[in-house]
CSV table of C-alpha atoms in Angstrom, one decimal:
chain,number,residue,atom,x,y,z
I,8,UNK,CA,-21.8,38.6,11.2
I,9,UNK,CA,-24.7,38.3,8.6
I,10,UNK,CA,-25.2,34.7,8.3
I,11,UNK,CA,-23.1,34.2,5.4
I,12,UNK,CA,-19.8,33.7,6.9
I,13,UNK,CA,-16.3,35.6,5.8
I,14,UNK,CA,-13.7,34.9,3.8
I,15,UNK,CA,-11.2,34.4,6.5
I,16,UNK,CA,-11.2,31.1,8.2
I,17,UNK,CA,-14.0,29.9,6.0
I,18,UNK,CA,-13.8,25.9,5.4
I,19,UNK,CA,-13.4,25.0,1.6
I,20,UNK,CA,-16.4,23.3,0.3
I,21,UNK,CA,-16.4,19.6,-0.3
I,22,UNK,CA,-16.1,18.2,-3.4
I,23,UNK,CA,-19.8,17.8,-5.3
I,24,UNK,CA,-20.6,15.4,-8.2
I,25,UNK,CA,-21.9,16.8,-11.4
I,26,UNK,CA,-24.4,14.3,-12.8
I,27,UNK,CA,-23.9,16.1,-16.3
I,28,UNK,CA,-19.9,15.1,-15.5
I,29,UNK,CA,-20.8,11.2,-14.2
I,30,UNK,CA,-23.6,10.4,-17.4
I,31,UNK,CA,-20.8,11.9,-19.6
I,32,UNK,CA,-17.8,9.8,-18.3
I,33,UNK,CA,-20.0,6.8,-18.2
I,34,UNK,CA,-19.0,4.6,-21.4
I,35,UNK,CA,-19.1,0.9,-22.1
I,36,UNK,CA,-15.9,-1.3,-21.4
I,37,UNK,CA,-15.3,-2.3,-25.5
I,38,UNK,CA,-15.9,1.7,-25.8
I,39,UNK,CA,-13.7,2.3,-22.8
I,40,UNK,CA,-10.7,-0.2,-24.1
I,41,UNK,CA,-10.5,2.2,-26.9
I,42,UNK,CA,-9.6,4.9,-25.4
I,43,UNK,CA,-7.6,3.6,-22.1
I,44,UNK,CA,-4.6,1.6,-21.9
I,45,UNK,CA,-4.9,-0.9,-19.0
I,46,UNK,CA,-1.2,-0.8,-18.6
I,47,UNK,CA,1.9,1.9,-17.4
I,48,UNK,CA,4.7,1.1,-16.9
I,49,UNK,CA,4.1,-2.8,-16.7
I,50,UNK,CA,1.9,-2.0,-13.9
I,51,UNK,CA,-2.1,-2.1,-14.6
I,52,UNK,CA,-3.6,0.9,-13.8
I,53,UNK,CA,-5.9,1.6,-11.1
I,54,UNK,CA,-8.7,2.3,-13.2
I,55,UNK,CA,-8.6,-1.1,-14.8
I,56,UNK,CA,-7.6,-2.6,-10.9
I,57,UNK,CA,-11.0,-1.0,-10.2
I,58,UNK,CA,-12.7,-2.3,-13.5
I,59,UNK,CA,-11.5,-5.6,-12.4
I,60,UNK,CA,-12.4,-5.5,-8.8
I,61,UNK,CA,-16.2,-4.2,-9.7
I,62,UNK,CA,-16.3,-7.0,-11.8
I,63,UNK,CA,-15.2,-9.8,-9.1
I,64,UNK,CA,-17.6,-8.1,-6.4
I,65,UNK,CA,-20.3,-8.5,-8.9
I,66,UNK,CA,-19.6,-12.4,-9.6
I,67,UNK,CA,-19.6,-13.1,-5.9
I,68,UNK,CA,-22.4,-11.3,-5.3
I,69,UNK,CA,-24.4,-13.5,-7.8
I,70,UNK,CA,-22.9,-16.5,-6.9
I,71,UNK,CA,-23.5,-15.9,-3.7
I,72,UNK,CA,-27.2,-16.2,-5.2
I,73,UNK,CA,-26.7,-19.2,-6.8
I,74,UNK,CA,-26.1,-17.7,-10.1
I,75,UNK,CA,-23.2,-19.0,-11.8
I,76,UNK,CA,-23.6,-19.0,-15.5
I,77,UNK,CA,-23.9,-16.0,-17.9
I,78,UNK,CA,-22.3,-13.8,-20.2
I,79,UNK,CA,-19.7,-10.7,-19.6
I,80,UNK,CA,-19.7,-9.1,-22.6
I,81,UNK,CA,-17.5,-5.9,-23.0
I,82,UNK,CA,-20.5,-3.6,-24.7
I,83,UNK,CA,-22.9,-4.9,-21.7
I,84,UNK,CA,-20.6,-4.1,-19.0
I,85,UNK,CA,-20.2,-0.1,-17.9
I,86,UNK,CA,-17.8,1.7,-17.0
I,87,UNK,CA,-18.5,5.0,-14.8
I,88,UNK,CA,-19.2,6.8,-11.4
I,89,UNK,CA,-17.9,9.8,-11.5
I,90,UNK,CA,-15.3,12.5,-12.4
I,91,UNK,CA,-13.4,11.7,-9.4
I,92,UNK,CA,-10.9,8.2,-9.6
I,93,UNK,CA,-11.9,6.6,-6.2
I,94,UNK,CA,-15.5,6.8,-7.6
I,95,UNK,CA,-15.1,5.2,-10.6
I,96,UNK,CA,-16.1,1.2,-11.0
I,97,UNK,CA,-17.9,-1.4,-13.6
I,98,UNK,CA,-21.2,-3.0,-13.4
I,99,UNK,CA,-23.6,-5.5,-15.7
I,100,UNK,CA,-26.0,-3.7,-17.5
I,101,UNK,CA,-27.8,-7.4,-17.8
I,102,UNK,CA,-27.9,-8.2,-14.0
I,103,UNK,CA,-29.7,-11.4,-14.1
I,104,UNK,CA,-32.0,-13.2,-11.8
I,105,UNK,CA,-31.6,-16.2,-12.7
I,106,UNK,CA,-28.6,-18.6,-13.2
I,107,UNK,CA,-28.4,-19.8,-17.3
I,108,UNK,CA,-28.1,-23.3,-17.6
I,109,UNK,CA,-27.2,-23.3,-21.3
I,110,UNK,CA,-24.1,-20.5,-20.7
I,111,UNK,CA,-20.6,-20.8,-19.5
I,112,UNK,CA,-19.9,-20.1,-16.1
I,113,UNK,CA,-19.0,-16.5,-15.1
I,114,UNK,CA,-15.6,-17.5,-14.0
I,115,UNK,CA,-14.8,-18.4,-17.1
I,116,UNK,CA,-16.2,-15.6,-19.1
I,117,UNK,CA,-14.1,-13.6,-16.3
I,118,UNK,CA,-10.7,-15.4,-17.2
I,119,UNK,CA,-11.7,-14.9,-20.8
I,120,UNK,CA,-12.6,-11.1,-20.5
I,121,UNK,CA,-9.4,-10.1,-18.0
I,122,UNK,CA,-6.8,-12.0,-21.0
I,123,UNK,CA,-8.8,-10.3,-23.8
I,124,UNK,CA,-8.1,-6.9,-22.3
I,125,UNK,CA,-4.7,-7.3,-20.8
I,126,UNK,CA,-3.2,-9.1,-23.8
I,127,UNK,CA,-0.2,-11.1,-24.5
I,128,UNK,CA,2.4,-9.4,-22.2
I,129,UNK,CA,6.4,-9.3,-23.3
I,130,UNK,CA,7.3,-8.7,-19.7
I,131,UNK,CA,7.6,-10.8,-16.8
I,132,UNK,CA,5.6,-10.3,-13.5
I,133,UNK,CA,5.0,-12.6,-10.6
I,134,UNK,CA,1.8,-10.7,-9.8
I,135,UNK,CA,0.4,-11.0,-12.9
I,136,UNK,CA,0.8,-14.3,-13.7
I,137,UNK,CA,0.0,-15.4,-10.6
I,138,UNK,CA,-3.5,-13.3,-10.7
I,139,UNK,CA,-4.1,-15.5,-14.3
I,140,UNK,CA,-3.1,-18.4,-12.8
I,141,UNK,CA,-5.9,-18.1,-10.6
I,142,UNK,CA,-8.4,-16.9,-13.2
I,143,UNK,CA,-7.8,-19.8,-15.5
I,144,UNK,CA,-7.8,-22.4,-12.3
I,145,UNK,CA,-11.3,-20.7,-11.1
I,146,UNK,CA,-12.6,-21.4,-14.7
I,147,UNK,CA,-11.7,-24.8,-15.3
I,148,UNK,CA,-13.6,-25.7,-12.0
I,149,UNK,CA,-9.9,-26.4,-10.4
I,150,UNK,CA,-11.0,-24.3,-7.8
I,151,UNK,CA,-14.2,-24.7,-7.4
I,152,UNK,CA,-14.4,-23.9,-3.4
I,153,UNK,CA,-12.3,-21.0,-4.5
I,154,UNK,CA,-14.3,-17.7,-3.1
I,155,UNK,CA,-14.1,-15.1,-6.1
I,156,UNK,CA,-14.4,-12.1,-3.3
I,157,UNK,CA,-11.0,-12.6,-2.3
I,158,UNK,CA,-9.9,-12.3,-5.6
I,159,UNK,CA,-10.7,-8.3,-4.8
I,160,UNK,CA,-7.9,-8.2,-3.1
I,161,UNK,CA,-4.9,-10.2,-5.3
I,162,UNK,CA,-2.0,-7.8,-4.7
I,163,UNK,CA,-2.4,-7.5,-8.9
I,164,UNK,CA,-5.0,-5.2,-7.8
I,165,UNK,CA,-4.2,-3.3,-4.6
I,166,UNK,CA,-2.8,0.1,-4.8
I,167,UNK,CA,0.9,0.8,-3.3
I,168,UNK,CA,-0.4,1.8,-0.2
I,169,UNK,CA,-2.8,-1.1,0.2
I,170,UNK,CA,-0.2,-3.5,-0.4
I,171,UNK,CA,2.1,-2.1,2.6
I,172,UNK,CA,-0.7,-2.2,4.6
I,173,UNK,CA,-1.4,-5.7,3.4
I,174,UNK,CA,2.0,-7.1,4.6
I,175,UNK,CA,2.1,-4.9,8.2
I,176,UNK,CA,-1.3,-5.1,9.1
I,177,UNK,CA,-1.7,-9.0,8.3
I,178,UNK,CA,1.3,-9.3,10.8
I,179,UNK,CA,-0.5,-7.1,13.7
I,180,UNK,CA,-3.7,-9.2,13.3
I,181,UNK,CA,-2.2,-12.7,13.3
I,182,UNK,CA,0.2,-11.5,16.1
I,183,UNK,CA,-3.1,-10.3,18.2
I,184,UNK,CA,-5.9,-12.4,16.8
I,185,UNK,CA,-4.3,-15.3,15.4
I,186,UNK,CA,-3.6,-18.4,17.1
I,187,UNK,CA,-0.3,-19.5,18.7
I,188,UNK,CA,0.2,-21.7,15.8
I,189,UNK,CA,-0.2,-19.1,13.1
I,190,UNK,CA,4.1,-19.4,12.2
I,191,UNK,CA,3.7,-22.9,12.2
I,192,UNK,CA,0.5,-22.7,9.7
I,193,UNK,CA,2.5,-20.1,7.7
I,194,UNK,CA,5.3,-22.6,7.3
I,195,UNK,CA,3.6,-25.3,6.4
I,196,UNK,CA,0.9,-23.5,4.0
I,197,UNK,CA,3.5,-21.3,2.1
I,198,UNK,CA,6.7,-24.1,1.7
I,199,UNK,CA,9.0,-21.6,-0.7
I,200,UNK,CA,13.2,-21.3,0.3
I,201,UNK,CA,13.9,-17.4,1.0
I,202,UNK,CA,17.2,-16.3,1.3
I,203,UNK,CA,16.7,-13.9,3.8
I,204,UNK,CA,20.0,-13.2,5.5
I,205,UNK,CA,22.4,-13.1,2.6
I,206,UNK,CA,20.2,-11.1,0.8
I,207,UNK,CA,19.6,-7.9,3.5
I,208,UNK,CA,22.9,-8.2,5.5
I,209,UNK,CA,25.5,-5.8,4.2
I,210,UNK,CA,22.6,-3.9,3.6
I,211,UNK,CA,22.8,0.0,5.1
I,212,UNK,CA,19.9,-0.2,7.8
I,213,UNK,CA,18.4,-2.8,6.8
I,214,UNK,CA,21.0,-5.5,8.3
I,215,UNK,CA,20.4,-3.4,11.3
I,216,UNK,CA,16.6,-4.8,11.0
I,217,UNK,CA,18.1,-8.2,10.7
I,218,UNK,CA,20.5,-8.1,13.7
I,219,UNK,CA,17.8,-6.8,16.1
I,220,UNK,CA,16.4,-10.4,15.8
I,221,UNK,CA,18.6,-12.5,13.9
I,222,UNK,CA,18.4,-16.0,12.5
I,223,UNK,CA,16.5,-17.8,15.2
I,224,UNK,CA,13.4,-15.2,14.3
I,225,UNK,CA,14.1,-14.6,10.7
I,226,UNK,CA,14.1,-17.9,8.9
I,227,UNK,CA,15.4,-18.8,5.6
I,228,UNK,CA,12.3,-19.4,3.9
I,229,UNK,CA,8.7,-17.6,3.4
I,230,UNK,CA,7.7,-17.4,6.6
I,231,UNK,CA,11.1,-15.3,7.6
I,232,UNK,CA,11.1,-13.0,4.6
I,233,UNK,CA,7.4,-12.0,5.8
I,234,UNK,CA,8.3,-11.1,9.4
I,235,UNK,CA,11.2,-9.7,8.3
I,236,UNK,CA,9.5,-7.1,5.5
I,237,UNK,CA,6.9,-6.5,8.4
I,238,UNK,CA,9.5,-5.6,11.4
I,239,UNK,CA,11.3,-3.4,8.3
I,240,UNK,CA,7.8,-1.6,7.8
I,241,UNK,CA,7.5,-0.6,11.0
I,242,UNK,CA,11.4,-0.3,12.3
I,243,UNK,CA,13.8,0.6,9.8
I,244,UNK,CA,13.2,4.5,9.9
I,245,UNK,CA,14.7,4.1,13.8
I,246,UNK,CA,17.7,2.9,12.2
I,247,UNK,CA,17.5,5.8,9.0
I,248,UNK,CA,17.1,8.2,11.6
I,249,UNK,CA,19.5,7.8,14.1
I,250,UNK,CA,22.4,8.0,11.5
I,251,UNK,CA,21.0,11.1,9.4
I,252,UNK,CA,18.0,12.5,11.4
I,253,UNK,CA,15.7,11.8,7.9
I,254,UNK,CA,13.6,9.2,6.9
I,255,UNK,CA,13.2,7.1,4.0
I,256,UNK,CA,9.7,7.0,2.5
I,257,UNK,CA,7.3,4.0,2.8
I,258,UNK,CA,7.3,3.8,-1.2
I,259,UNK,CA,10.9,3.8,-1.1
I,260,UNK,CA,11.2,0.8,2.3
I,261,UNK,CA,8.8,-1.4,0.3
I,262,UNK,CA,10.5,-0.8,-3.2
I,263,UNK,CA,13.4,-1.8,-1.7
I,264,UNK,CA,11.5,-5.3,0.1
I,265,UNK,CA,10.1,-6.2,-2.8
I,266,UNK,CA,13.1,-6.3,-4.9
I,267,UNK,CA,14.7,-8.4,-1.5
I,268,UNK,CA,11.9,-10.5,-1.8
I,269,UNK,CA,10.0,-11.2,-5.1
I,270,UNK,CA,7.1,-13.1,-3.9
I,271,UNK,CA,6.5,-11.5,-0.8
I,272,UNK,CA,3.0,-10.3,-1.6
I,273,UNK,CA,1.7,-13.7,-3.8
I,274,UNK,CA,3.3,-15.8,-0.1
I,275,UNK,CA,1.1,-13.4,1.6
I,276,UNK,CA,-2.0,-13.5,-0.3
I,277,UNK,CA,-1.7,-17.7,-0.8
I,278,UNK,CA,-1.8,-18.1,2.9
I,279,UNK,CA,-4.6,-15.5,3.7
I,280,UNK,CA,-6.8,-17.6,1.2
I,281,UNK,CA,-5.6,-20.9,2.4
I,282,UNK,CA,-5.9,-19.6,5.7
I,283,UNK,CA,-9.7,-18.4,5.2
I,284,UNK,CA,-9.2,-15.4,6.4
I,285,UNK,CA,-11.1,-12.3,4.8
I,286,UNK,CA,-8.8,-10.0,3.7
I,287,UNK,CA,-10.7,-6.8,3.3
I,288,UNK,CA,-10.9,-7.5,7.6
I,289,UNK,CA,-7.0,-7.4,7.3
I,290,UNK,CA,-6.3,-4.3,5.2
């Protein structure tokens, strides 16, 4: 050997930034709206879930300092990080250190600044219009014990994979941390009417899910269709299995859940904020 190691067997090197690539990609947001549409498909994109994300974690941080009033302005607001996606987030260029008296509150500059780049939309989704809801409460002091942070975490801006893991692993936690009383808070918290067993029964595999508890455990309202998407997560492929010796993917299982039940992921979120519990502890 002469130091250097071979060819064979040799570990591929790990990625490396460029800072030439990261000052070049770094533009700001009214430059970046120009050239990116926040929306495919009907879905906002994750770079704009990220934009939006960076921008909440900044709010709450200076909030959390007392700082509640000041402007977001698209040409003082950056966009950058990197070449790579899962680098890439928004930041003030103005941080303050100081709250202004005389300025609106950044909750409202933030409802203003997410409807000014997502637009009137011509399409109907839950997600969406529940995430605005929110916004436009936050602003108008509605909310005002509201905590912004968890707004990082509105299923409007998790990625597919965070949102499965939103739905199974909230059920693990409240199933081993939570209190006995967790279905009864659920209940009472989320009060929405779910048809759950007309909906999956007659359904290949997934009436199997169903039947393995049945009506006594799966209950027809919000509460029932989350246990029931959450026992799917983790069960349904037994059932796949057994009759083909294949498996359906997670995309496809939750595709297929969230069609079954609409608003599955707003339920969830509502009662993780009503419930105070930190959802980036969850996920």
């Amino acid at each position: 050997m002469d130091g250097k190691g071979s060819a064979s067997g040799s570990v591929s090197a790990p990625r490396t930034l460029n800072f030439n690539t990261i000052f070049k990609n770094r533009l700001t947001l009214n430059k970046f709206l120009e050239t990116k549409n926040p929306f495919d498909n009907d879905k906002i994109t994750p770079i704009y879930q990220r934009i939006f994300r960076s921008l909440i974690g900044a709010i709450s941080e200076l909030e959390s300092r007392g700082i509640t009033r000041g402007y977001l302005e698209p040409h003082q607001i950056m966009v950058g990080g990197g070449p790579y996606f899962e680098s890439m987030k928004a930041w003030l260029l103005n941080r303050p250190e100081e709250d202004n008296p005389t300025a609106p509150t950044y909750r409202e500059q933030f409802d203003s600044l997410v409807r000014m780049i997502l637009g009137e939309r011509d399409f109907s989704n839950l997600e969406l219009n529940h995430f605005l809801h929110i916004t436009a409460s936050a602003a108008s002091g509605r909310q005002s014990l509201f905590s912004c942070r968890q707004l990082q975490w509105h299923p409007l801006l998790l990625s597919s994979t965070e949102l499965r893991q939103l739905v199974y692993r909230l059920f693990i936690h409240l199933n081993r941390k939570g209190t006995s009383s967790w279905k009864e808070d659920f209940r009472q918290m989320i009060q929405r009417d779910v048809e759950v067993r007309d909906t999956v029964l007659g359904v290949d595999y997934f009436s199997d899910v169903y039947n393995l508890k049945g009506p006594q455990y799966f209950e027809e309202n919000a509460l029932g269709a989350f246990l029931y998407s959450a026992i799917a997560i983790s069960d349904l492929n037994d059932h796949v299995q057994k009759a083909f010796n294949q498996y359906m993917t997670m995309e496809q299982i939750f595709d297929r859940l969230i069609s079954f039940f609409p608003h599955l992921l707003i339920d969830v979120y509502d009662f993780l904020v009503k419930k105070g519990l930190p959802i980036d502890n969850v996920i």
